[in-house]
Tab-separated table of N, CA, C and O in Angstrom:
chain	number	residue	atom	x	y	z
A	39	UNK	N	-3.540	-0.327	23.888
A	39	UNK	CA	-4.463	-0.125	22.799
A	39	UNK	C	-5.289	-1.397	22.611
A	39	UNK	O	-4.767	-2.508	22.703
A	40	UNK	N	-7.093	-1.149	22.244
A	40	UNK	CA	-7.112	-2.218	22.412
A	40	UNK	C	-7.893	-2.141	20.576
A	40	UNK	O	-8.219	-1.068	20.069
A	41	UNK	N	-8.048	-3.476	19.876
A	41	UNK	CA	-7.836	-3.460	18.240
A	41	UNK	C	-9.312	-4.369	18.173
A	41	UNK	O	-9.472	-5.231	19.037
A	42	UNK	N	-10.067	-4.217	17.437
A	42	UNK	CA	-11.076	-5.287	16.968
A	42	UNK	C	-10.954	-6.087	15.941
A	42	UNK	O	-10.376	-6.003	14.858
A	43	UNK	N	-11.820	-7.156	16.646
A	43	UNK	CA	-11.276	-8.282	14.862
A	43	UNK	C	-12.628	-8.497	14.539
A	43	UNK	O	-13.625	-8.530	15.262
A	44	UNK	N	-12.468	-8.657	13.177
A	44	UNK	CA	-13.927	-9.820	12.278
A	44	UNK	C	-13.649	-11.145	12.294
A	44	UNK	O	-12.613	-11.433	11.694
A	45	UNK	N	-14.255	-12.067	12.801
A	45	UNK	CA	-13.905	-13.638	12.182
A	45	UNK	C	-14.442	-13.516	11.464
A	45	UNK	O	-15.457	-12.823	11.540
A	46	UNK	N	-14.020	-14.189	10.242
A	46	UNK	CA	-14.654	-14.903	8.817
A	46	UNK	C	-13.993	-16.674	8.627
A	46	UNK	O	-13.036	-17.338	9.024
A	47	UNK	N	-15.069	-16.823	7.864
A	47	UNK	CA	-14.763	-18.335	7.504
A	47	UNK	C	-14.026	-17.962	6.322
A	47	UNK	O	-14.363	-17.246	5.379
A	48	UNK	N	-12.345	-18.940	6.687
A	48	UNK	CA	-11.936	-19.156	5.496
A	48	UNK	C	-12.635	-19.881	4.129
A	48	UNK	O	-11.891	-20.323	3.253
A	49	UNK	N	-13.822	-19.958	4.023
A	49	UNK	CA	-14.517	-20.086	2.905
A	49	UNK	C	-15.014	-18.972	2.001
A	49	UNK	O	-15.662	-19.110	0.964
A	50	UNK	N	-14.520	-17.620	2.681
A	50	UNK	CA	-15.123	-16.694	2.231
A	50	UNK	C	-14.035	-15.796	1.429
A	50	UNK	O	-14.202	-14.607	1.159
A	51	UNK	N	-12.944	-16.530	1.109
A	51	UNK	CA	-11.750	-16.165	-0.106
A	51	UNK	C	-11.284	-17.563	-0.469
A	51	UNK	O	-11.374	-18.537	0.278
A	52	UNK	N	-10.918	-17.561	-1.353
A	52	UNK	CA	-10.323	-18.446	-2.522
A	52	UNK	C	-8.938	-19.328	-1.665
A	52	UNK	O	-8.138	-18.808	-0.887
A	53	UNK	N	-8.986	-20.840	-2.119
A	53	UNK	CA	-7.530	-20.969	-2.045
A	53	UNK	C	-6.627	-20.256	-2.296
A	53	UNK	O	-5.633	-20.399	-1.583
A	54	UNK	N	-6.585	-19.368	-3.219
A	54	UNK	CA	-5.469	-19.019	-4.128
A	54	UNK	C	-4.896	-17.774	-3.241
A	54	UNK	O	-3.711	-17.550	-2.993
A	55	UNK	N	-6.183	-16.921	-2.770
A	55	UNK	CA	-6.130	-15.850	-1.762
A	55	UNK	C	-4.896	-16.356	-0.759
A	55	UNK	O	-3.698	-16.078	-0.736
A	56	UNK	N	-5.866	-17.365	0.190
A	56	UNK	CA	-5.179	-18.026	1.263
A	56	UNK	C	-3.376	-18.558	1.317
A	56	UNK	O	-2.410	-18.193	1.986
A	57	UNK	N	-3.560	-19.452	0.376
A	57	UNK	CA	-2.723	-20.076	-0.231
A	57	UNK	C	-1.183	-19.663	-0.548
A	57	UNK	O	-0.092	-19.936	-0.049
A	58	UNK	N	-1.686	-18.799	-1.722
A	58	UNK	CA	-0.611	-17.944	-2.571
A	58	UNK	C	-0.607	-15.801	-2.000
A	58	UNK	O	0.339	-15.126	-1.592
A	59	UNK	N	-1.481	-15.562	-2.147
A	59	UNK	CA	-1.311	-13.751	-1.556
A	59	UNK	C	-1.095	-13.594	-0.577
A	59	UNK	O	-0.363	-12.641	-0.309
A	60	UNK	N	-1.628	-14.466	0.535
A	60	UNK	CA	-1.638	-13.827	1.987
A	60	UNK	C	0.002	-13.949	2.043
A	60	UNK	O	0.605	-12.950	2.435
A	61	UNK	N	0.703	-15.034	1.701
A	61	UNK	CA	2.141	-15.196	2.244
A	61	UNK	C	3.369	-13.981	1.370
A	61	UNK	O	4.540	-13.855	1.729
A	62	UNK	N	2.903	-13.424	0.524
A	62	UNK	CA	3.465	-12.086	0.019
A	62	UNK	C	2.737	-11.183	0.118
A	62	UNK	O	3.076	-10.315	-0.686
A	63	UNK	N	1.615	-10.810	0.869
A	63	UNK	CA	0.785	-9.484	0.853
A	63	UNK	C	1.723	-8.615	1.606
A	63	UNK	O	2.448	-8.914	2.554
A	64	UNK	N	1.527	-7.200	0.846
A	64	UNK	CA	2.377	-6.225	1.403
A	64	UNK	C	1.677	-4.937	2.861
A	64	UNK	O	1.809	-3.803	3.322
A	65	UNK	N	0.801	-6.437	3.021
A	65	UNK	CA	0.807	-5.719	4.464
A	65	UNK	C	0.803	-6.987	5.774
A	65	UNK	O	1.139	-8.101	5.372
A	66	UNK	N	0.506	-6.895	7.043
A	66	UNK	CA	0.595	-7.687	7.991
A	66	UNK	C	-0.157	-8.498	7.378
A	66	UNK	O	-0.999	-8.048	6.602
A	67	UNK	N	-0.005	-10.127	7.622
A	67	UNK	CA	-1.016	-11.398	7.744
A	67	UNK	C	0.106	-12.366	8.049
A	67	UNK	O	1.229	-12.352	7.546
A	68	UNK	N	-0.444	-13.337	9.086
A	68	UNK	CA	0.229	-14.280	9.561
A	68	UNK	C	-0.898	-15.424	9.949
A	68	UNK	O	-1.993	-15.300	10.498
A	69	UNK	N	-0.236	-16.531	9.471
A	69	UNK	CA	-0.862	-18.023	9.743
A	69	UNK	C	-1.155	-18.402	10.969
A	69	UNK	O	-0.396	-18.305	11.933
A	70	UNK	N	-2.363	-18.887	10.976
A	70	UNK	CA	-3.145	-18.879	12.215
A	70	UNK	C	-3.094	-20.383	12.510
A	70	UNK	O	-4.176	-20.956	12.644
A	71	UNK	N	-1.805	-21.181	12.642
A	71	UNK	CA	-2.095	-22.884	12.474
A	71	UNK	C	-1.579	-23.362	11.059
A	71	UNK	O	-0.667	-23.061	10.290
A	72	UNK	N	-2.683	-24.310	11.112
A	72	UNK	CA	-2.866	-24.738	9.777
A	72	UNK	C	-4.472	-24.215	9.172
A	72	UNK	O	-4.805	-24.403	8.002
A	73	UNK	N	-4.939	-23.859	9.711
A	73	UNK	CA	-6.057	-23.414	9.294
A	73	UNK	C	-6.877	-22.485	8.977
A	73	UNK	O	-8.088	-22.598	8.788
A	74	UNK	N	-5.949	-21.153	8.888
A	74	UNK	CA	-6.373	-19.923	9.376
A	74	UNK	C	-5.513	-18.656	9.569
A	74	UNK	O	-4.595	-18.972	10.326
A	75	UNK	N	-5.414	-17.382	9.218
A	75	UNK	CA	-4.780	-16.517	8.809
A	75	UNK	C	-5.273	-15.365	10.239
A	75	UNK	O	-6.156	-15.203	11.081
A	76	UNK	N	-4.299	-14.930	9.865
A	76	UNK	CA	-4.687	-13.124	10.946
A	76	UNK	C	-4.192	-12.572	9.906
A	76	UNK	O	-3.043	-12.719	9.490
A	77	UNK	N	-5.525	-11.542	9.183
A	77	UNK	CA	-5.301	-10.407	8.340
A	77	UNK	C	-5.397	-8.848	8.794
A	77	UNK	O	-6.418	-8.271	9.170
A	78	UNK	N	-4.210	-8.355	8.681
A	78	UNK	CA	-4.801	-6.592	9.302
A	78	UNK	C	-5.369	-5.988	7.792
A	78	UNK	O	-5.149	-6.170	6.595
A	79	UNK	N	-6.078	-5.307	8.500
A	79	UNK	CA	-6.874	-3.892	7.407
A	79	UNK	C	-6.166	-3.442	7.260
A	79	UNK	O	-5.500	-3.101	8.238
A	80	UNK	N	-5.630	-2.985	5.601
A	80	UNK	CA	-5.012	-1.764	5.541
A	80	UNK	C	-6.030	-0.094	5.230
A	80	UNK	O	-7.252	-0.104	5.080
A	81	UNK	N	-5.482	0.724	5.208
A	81	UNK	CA	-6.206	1.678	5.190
A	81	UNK	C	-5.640	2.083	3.566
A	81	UNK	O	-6.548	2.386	2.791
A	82	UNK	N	-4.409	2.106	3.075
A	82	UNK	CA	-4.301	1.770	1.311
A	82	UNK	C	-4.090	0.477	0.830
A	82	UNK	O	-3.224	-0.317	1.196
A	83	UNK	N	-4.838	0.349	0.091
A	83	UNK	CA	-5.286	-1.148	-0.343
A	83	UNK	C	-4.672	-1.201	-1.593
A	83	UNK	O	-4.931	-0.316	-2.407
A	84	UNK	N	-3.549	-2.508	-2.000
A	84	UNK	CA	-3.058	-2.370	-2.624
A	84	UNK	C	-3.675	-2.693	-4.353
A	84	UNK	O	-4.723	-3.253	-4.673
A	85	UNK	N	-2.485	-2.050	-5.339
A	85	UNK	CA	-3.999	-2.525	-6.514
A	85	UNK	C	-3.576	-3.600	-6.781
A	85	UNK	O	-3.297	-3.530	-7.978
A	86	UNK	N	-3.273	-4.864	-6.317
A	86	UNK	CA	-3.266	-6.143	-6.634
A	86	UNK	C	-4.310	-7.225	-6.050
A	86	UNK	O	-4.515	-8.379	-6.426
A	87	UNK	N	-5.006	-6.353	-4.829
A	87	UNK	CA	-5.450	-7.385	-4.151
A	87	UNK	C	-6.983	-8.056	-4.641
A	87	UNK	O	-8.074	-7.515	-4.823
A	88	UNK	N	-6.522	-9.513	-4.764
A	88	UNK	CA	-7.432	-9.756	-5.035
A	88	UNK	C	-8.836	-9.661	-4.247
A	88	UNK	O	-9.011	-9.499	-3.040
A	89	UNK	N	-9.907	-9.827	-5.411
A	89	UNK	CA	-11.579	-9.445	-5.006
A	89	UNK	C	-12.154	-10.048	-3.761
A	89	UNK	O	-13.234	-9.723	-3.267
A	90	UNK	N	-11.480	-10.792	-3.384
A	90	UNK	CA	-12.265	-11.862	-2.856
A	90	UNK	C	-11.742	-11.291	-1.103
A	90	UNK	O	-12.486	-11.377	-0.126
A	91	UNK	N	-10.453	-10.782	-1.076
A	91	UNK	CA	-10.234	-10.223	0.032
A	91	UNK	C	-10.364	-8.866	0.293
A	91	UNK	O	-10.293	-8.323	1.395
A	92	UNK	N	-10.635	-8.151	-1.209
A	92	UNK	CA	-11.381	-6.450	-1.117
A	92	UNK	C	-12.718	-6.624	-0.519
A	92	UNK	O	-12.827	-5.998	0.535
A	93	UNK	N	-13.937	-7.391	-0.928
A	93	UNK	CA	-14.738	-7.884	0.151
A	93	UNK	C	-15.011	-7.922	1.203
A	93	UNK	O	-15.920	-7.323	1.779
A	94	UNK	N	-13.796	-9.072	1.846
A	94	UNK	CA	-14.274	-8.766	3.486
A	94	UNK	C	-13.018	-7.712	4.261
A	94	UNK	O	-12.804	-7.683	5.473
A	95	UNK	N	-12.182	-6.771	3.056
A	95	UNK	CA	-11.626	-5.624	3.815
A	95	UNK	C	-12.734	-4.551	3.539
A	95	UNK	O	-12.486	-3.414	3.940
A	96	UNK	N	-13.679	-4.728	3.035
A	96	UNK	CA	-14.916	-3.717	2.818
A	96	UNK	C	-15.711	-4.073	3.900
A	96	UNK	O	-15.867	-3.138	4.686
A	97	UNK	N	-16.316	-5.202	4.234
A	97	UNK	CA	-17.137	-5.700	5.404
A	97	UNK	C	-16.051	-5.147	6.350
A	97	UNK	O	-16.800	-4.448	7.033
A	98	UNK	N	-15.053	-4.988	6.786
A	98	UNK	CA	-14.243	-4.985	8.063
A	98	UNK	C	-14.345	-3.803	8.359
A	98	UNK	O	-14.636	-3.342	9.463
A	99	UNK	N	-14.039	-3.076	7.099
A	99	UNK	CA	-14.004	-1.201	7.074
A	99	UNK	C	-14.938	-0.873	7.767
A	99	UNK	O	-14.751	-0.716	8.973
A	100	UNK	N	-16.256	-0.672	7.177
A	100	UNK	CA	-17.942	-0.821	7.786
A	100	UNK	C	-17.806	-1.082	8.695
A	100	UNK	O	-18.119	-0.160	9.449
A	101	UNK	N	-17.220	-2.553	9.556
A	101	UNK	CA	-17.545	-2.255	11.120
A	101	UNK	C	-16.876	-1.724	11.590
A	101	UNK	O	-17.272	-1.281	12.668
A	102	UNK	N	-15.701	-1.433	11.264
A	102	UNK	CA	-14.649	-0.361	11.957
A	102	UNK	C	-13.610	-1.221	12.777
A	102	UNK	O	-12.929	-0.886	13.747
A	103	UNK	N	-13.700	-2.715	11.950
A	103	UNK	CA	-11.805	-3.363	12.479
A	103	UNK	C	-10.770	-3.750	12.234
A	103	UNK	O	-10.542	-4.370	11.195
A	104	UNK	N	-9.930	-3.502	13.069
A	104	UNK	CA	-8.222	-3.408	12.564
A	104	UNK	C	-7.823	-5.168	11.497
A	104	UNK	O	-7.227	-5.215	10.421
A	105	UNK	N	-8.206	-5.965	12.022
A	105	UNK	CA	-8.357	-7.356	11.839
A	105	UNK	C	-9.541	-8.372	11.073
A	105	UNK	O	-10.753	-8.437	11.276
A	106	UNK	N	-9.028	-8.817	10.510
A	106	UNK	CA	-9.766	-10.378	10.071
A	106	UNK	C	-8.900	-11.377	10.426
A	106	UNK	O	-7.697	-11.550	10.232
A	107	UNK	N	-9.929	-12.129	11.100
A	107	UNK	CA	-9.201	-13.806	11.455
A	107	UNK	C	-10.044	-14.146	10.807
A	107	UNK	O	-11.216	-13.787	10.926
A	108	UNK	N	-9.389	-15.278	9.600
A	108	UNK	CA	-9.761	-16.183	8.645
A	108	UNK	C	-9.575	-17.440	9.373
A	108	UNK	O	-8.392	-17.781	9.355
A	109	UNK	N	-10.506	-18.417	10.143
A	109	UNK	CA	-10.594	-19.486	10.165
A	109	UNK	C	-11.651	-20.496	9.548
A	109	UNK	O	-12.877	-20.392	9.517
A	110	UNK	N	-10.975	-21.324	9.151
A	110	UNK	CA	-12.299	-22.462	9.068
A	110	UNK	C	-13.365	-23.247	9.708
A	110	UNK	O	-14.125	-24.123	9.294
A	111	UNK	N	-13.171	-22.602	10.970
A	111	UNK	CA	-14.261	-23.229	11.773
A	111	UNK	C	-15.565	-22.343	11.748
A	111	UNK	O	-16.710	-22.734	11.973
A	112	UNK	N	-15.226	-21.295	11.485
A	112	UNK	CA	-15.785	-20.282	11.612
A	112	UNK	C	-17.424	-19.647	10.335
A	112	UNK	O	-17.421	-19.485	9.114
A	113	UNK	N	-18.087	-19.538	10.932
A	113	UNK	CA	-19.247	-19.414	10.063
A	113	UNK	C	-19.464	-18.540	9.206
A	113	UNK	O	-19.767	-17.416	9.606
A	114	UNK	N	-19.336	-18.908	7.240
A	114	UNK	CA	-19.795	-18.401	6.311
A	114	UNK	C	-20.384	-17.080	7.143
A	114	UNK	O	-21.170	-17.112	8.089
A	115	UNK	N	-19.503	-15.376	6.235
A	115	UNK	CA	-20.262	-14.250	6.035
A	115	UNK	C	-21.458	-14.039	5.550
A	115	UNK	O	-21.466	-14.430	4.383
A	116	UNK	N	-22.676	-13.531	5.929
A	116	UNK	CA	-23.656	-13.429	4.769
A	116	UNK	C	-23.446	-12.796	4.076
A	116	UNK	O	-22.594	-11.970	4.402
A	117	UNK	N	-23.973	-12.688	2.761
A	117	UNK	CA	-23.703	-11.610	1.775
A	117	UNK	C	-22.171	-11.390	1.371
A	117	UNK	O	-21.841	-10.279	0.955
A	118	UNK	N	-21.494	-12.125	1.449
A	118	UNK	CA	-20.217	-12.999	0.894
A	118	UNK	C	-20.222	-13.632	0.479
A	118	UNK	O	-21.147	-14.403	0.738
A	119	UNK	N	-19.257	-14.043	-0.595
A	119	UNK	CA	-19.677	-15.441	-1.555
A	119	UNK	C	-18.840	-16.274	-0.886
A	119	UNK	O	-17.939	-15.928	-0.121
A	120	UNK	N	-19.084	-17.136	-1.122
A	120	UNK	CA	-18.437	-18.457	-0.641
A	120	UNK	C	-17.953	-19.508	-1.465
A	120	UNK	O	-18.723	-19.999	-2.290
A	121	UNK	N	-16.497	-20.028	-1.334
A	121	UNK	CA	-15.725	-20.386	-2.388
A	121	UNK	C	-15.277	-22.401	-1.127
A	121	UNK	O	-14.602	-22.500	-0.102
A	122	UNK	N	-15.922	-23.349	-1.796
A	122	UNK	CA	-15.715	-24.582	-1.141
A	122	UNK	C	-14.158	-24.855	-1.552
A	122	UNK	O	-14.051	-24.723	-2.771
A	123	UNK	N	-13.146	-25.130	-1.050
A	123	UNK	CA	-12.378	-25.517	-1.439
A	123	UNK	C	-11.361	-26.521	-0.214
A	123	UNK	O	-10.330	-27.084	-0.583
């Protein structure tokens, strides 16, 4: 099987996202380093999740992929807000 990803810049969710949710989200995400996350799409989205990662699981939906890799090297979404931290 083969799966598509979105890169996004981890600038485009919150510390707090990164930080604190991804490491109890009740679906797949795993640390990419120190710098960077692998998030899967879920297809039920839980009602906790914060806004900032309903966002780019809305951008991901739209293109139709299984994945977001959140790194920081990686170049600001347009039409995403962007959180410096």
């Amino acid at each position: 099987m083969i799966e598509r990803m979105l890169v996004l810049s981890t600038a485009n969710v919150t510390a707090e996202t990164c930080n604190v949710y991804l490491h109890a989200a009740p679906f797949a995400a795993f640390e990419k380093g120190d710098y960077g996350w692998f998030v899967y799409v879920p297809t039920d989205l839980p009602d906790d999740l914060p806004a900032d990662l309903a966002d780019c699981f809305d951008v991901a939906s739209r293109a139709g992929v299984d994945w977001i890799m959140l790194d920081r090297d990686a170049q600001e979404y347009p039409g995403l807000p962007t959180y410096h931290w």
